[in-house]
Tab-separated table of C-alpha atoms in Angstrom:
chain	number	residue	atom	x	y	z
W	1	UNK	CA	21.080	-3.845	0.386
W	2	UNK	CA	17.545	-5.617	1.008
W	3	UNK	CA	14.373	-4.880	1.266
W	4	UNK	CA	12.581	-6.879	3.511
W	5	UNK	CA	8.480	-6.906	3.464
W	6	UNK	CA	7.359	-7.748	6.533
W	7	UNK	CA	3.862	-7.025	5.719
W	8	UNK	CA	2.186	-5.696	2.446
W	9	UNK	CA	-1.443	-5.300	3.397
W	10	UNK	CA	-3.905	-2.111	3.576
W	11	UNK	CA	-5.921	-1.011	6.201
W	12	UNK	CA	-6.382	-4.499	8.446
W	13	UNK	CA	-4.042	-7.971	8.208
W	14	UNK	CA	-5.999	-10.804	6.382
W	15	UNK	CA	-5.019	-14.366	5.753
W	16	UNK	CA	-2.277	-13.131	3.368
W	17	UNK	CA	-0.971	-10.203	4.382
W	18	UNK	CA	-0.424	-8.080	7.319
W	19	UNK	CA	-0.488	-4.692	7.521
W	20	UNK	CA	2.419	-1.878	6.862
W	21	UNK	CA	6.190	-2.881	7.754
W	22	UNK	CA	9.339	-3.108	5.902
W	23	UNK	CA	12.624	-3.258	7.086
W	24	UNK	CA	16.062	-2.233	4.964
W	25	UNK	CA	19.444	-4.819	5.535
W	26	UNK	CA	22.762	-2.972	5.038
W	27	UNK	CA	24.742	-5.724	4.039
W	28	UNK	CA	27.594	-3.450	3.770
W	29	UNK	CA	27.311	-2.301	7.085
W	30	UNK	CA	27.403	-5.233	8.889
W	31	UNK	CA	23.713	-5.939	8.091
W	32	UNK	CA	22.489	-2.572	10.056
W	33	UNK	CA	18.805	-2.638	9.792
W	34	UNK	CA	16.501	0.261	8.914
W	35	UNK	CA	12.314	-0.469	9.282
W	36	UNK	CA	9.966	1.819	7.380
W	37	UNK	CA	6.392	1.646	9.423
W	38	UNK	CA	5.159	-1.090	12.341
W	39	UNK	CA	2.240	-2.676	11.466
W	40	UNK	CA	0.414	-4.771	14.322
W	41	UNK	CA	2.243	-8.239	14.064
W	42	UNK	CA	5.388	-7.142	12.831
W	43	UNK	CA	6.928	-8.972	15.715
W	44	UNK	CA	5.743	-12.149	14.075
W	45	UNK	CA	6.480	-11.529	10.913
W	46	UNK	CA	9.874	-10.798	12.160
W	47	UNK	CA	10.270	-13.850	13.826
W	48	UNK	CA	9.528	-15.699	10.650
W	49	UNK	CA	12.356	-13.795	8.546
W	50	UNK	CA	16.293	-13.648	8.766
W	51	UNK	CA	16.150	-10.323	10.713
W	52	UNK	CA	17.466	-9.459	14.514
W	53	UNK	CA	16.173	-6.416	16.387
W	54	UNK	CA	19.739	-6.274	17.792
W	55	UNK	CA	20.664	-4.548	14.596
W	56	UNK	CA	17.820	-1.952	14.456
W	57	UNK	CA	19.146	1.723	14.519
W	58	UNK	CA	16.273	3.651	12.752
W	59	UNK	CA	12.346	3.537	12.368
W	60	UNK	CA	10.572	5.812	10.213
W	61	UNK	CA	6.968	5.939	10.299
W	62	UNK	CA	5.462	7.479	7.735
W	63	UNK	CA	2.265	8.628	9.074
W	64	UNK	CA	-0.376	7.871	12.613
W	65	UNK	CA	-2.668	5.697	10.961
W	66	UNK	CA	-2.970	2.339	13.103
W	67	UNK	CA	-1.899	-0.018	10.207
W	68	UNK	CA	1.874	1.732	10.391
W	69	UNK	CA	1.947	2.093	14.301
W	70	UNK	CA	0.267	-0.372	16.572
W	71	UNK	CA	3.132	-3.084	16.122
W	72	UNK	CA	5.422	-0.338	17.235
W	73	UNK	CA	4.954	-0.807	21.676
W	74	UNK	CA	5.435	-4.345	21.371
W	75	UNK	CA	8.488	-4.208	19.008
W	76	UNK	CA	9.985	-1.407	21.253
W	77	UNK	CA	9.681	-3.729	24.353
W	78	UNK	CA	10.803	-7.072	22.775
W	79	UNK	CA	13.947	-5.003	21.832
W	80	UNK	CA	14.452	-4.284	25.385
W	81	UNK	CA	13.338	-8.080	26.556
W	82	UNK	CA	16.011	-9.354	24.025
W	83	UNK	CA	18.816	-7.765	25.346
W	84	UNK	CA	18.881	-5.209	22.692
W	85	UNK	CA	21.438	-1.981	24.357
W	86	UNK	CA	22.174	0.167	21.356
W	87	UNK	CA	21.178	3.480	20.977
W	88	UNK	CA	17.682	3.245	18.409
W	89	UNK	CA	15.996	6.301	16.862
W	90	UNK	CA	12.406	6.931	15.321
W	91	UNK	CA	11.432	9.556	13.181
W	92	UNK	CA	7.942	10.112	12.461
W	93	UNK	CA	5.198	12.661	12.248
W	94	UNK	CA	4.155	15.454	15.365
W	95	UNK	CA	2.183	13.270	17.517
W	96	UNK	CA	4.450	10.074	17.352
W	97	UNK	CA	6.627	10.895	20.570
W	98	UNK	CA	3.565	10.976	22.842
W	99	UNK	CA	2.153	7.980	21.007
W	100	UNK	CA	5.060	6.437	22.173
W	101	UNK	CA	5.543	7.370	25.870
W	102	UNK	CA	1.818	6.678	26.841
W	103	UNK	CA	2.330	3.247	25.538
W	104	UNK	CA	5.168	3.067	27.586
W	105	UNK	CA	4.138	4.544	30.259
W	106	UNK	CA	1.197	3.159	31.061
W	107	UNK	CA	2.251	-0.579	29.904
W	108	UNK	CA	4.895	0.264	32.452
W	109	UNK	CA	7.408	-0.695	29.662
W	110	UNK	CA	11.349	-0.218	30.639
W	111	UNK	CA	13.838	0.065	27.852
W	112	UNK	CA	17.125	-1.493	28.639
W	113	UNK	CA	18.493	1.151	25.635
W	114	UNK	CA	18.793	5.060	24.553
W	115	UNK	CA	15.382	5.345	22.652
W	116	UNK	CA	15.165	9.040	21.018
W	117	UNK	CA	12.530	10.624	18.961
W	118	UNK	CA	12.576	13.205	16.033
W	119	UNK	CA	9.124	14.214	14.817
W	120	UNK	CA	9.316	15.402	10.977
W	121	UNK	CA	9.751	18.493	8.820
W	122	UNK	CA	10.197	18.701	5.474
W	123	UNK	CA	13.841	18.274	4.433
W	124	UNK	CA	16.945	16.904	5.043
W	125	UNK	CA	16.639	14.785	8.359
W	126	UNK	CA	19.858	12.506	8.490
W	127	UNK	CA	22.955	12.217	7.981
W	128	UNK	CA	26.242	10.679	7.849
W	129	UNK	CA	29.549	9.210	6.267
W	130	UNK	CA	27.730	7.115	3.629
W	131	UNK	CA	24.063	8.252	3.308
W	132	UNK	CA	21.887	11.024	3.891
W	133	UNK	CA	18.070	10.721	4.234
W	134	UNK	CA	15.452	13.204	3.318
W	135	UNK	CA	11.289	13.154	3.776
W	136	UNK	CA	8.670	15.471	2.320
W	137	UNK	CA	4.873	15.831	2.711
W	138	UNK	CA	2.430	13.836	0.748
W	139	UNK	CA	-1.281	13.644	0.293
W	140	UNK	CA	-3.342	11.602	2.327
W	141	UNK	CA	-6.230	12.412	4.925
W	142	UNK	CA	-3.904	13.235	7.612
W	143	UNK	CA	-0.242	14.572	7.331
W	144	UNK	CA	2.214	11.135	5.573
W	145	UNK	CA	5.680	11.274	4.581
W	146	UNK	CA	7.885	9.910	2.013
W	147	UNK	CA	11.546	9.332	2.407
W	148	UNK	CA	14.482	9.474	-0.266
W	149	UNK	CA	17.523	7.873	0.964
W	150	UNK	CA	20.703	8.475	-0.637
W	151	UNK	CA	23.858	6.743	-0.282
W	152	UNK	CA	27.267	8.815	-1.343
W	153	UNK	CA	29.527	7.688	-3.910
W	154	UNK	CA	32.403	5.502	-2.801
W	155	UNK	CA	35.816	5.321	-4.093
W	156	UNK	CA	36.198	3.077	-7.159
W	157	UNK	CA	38.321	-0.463	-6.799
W	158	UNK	CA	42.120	0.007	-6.853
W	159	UNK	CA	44.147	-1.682	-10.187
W	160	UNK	CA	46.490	-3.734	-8.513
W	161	UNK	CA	47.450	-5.050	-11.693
W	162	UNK	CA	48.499	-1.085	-12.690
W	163	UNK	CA	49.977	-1.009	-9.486
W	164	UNK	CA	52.023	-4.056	-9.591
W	165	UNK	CA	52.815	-2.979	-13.244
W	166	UNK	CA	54.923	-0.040	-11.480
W	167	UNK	CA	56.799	-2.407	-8.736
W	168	UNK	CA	54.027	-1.696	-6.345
W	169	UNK	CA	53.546	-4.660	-4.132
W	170	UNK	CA	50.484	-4.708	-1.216
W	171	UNK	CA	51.373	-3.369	1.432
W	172	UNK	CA	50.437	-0.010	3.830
W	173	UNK	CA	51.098	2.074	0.905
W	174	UNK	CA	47.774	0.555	-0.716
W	175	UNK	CA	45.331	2.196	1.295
W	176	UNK	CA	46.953	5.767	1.287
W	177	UNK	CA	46.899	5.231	-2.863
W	178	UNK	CA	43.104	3.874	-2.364
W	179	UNK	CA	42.380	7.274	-0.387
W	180	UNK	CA	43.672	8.931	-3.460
W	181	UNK	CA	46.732	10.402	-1.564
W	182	UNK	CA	49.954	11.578	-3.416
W	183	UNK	CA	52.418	8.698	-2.322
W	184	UNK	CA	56.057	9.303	-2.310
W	185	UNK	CA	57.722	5.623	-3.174
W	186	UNK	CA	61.053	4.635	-2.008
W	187	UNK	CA	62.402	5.091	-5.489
W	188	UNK	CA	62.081	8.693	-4.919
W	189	UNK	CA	58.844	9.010	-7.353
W	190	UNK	CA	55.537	10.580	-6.552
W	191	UNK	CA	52.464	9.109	-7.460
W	192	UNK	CA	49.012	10.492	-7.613
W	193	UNK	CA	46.588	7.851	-5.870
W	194	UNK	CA	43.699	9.090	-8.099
W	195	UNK	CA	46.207	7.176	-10.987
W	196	UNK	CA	45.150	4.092	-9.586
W	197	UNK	CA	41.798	4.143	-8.658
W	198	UNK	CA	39.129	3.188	-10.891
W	199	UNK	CA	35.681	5.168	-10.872
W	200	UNK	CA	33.625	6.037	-7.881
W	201	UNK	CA	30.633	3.817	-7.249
W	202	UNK	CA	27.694	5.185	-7.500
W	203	UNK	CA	25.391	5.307	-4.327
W	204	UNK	CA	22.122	3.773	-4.598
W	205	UNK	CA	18.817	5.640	-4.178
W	206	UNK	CA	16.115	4.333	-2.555
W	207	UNK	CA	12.371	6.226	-2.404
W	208	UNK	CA	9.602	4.562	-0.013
W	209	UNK	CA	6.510	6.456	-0.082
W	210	UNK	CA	3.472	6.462	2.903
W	211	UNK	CA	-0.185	6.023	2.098
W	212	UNK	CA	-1.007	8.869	-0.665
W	213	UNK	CA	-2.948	9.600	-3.588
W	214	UNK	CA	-0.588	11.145	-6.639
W	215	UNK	CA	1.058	14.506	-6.194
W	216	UNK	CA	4.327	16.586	-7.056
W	217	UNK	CA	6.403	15.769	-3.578
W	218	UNK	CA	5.988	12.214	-4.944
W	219	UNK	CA	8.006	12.653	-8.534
W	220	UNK	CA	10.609	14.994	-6.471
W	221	UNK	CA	11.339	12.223	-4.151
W	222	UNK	CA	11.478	9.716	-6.428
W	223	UNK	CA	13.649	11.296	-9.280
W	224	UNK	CA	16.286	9.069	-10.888
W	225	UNK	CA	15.652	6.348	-7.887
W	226	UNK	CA	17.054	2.809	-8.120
W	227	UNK	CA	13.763	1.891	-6.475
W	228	UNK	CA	10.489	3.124	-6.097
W	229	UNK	CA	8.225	1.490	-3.305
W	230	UNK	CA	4.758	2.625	-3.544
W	231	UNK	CA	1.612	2.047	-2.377
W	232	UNK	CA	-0.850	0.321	-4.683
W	233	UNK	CA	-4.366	0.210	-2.413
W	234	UNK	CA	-6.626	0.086	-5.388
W	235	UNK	CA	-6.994	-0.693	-9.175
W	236	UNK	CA	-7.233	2.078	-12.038
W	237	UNK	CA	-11.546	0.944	-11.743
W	238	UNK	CA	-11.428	1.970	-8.353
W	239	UNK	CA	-9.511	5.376	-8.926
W	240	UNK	CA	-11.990	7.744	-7.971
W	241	UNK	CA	-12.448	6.174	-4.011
W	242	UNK	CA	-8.693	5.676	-4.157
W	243	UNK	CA	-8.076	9.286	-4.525
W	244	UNK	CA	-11.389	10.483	-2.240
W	245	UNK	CA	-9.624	8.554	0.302
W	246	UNK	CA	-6.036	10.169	-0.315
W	247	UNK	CA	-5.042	6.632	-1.978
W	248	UNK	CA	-3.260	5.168	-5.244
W	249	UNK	CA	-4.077	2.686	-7.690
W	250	UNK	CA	-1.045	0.535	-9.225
W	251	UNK	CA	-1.471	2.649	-12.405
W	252	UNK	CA	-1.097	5.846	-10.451
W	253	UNK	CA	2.029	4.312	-8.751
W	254	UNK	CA	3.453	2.965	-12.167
W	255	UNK	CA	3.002	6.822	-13.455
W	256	UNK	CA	4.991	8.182	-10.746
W	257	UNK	CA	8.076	5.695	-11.506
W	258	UNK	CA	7.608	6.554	-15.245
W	259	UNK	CA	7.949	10.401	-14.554
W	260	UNK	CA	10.545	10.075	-11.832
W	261	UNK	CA	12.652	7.936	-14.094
W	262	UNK	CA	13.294	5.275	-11.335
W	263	UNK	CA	14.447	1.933	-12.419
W	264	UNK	CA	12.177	-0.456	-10.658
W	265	UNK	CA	8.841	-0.190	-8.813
W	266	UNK	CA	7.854	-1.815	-6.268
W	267	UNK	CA	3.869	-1.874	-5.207
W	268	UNK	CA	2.877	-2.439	-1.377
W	269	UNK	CA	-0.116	-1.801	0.794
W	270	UNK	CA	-2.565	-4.008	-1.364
W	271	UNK	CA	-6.280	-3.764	-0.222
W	272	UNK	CA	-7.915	-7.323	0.926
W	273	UNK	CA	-9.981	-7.007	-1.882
W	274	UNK	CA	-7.600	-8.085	-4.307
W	275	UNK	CA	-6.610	-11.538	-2.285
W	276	UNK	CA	-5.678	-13.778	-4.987
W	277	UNK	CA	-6.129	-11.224	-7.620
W	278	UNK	CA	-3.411	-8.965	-7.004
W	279	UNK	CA	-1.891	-9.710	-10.492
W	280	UNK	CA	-4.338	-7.583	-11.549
W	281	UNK	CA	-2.773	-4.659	-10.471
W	282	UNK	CA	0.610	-5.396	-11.328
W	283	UNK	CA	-0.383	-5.804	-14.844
W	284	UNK	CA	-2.127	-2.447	-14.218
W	285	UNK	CA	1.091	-0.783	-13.680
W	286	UNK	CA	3.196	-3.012	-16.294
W	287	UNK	CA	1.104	-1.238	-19.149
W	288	UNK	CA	2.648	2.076	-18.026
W	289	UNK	CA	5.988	0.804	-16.248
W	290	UNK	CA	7.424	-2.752	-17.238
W	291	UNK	CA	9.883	-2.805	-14.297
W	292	UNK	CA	7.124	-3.532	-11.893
W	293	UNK	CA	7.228	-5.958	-8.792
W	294	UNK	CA	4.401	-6.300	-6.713
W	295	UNK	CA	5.574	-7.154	-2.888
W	296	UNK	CA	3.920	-10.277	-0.894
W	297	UNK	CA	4.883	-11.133	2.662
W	298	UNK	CA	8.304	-12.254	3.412
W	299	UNK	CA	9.302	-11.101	-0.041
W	300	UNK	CA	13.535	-9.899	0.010
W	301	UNK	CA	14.245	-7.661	-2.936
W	302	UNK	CA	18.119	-7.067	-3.015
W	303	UNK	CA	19.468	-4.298	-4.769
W	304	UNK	CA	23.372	-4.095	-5.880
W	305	UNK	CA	25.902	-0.865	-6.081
W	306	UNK	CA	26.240	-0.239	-9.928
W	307	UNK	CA	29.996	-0.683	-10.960
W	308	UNK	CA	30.797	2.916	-11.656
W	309	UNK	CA	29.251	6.197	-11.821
């Protein structure tokens, strides 16, 4: 899985960052891509990365201010204008589905593919096979989100060398045992699958976090994550605006991860104030939480399935 940050800025774009997008690679999946927000100029900063909106099946905005939004009518389009046909889905606040077809509409935009539009409630709102995603209601100074994504255990690596051991050579019977099926084998034995299967692999959770000063549905989301991306507008000095303004400093941020338990943070949504100062705030949060990145434009953060649960 990676974590691609299109743009890491708060607010407006400056000469170093632009404003709110990042978008999630499924390697697994034959790179399927997931974006989190749409920034103005995401387009460009897509065009500058390894991504291809011929892959993207969700968006999920996290809230209607215009640094997460106005890149999302011209992405929607370009989709269209590249040939893009799959079906693509956006989940966002109340508010974000006529956002959406009034830019359309009166752009006169066709889309060449299904485009359909969930707007949020707290709780579970996806799922499938391998992962299930979940958002709940932050504090800002109008209604955000944060989503928790959560990929299911899969079935641990088969021991071909236990198999082989026992006469078992590859062959159809593999994936049966690999499903953890009883086989019967031509000897006239049964065999448990589960035998031969080492342990599940754990799925990977992943918490990404809209604009929001600290509060409880933060720690819930986050608990036990693999990563933690949160915003990081201000320093610990400027705490008191950060909060009147339903904002976090990186200390804030780096508190969250510590009660959540995650295993690495990730700051975003840096305020143009800190341009070429913004290791400021990452040593802000390292004081409180070592494991602390701070993102930068066209940064790729790549997370790997731990070995066993």
């Amino acid at each position: 899985m990676e974590f691609h940050f299109l743009g890491t800025g708060a607010g407006v774009p400056s000469t170093k960052r632009n404003v709110s997008a990042i978008a999630i690679r499924f390697l697994q999946c034959n790179g399927s891509l997931w974006m989190v927000d749409c920034g103005e100029g995401t387009q460009q900063q897509i065009l500058r990365s390894s991504i291809k909106l011929s892959k993207l099946e969700k968006i999920f905005i996290t809230h209607l201010h215009g640094d997460h939004i106005f890149g999302l009518p011209g992405l929607l389009g370009s989709r269209s204008f590249q040939g893009g046909v799959t079906p693509l889905t956006i989940y966002g606040p109340k508010g974000i589905k006529a956002y959406i077809e009034q830019c359309l509409s009166l752009s006169n935009t066709t889309l060449l593919y299904p485009l359909s539009v969930v707007e949020l409630e707290e709780g579970k709102i996806f799922e499938d096979k391998d992962v299930s995603v979940q958002c709940l209601l932050l504090e800002h100074v109008m209604p955000t989100y944060g989503f928790r994504i959560e990929e299911k255990a899969q079935s641990g690596e088969l021991l071909v060398d236990k198999l082989k051991e026992k006469g078992i050579t590859p062959g159809p019977l593999y994936k049966k045992i690999k499903a953890k099926e009883k086989v019967h084998l031509s000897s006239g034995e049964w065999i448990d699958g589960a035998d031969f299967v080492g342990p599940d692999i754990s799925g990977r959770i992943i918490t990404i976090l809209g604009d929001t000063k600290p509060c409880d549905a933060a720690v819930k989301l986050a608990i036990n994550a693999d990563v933690l991306i949160h915003e990081a507008t201000f320093s610990i000095e400027n705490q008191e605006m950060a909060h009147q303004y339903g904002h976090s400093t990186a200390y804030d941020a780096a508190k969250i991860a510590r009660n959540a338990k995650v295993k690495t943070l990730i700051l975003t949504h840096i305020s143009a104030r800190y341009e070429g100062k913004s290791d400021l705030l990452k040593t802000e949060a390292c004081e409180v939480f070592p494991n602390t990145y701070i993102a930068y434009d066209s940064y790729i953060h790549t997370l790997l399935r731990s070995k066993s649960s």
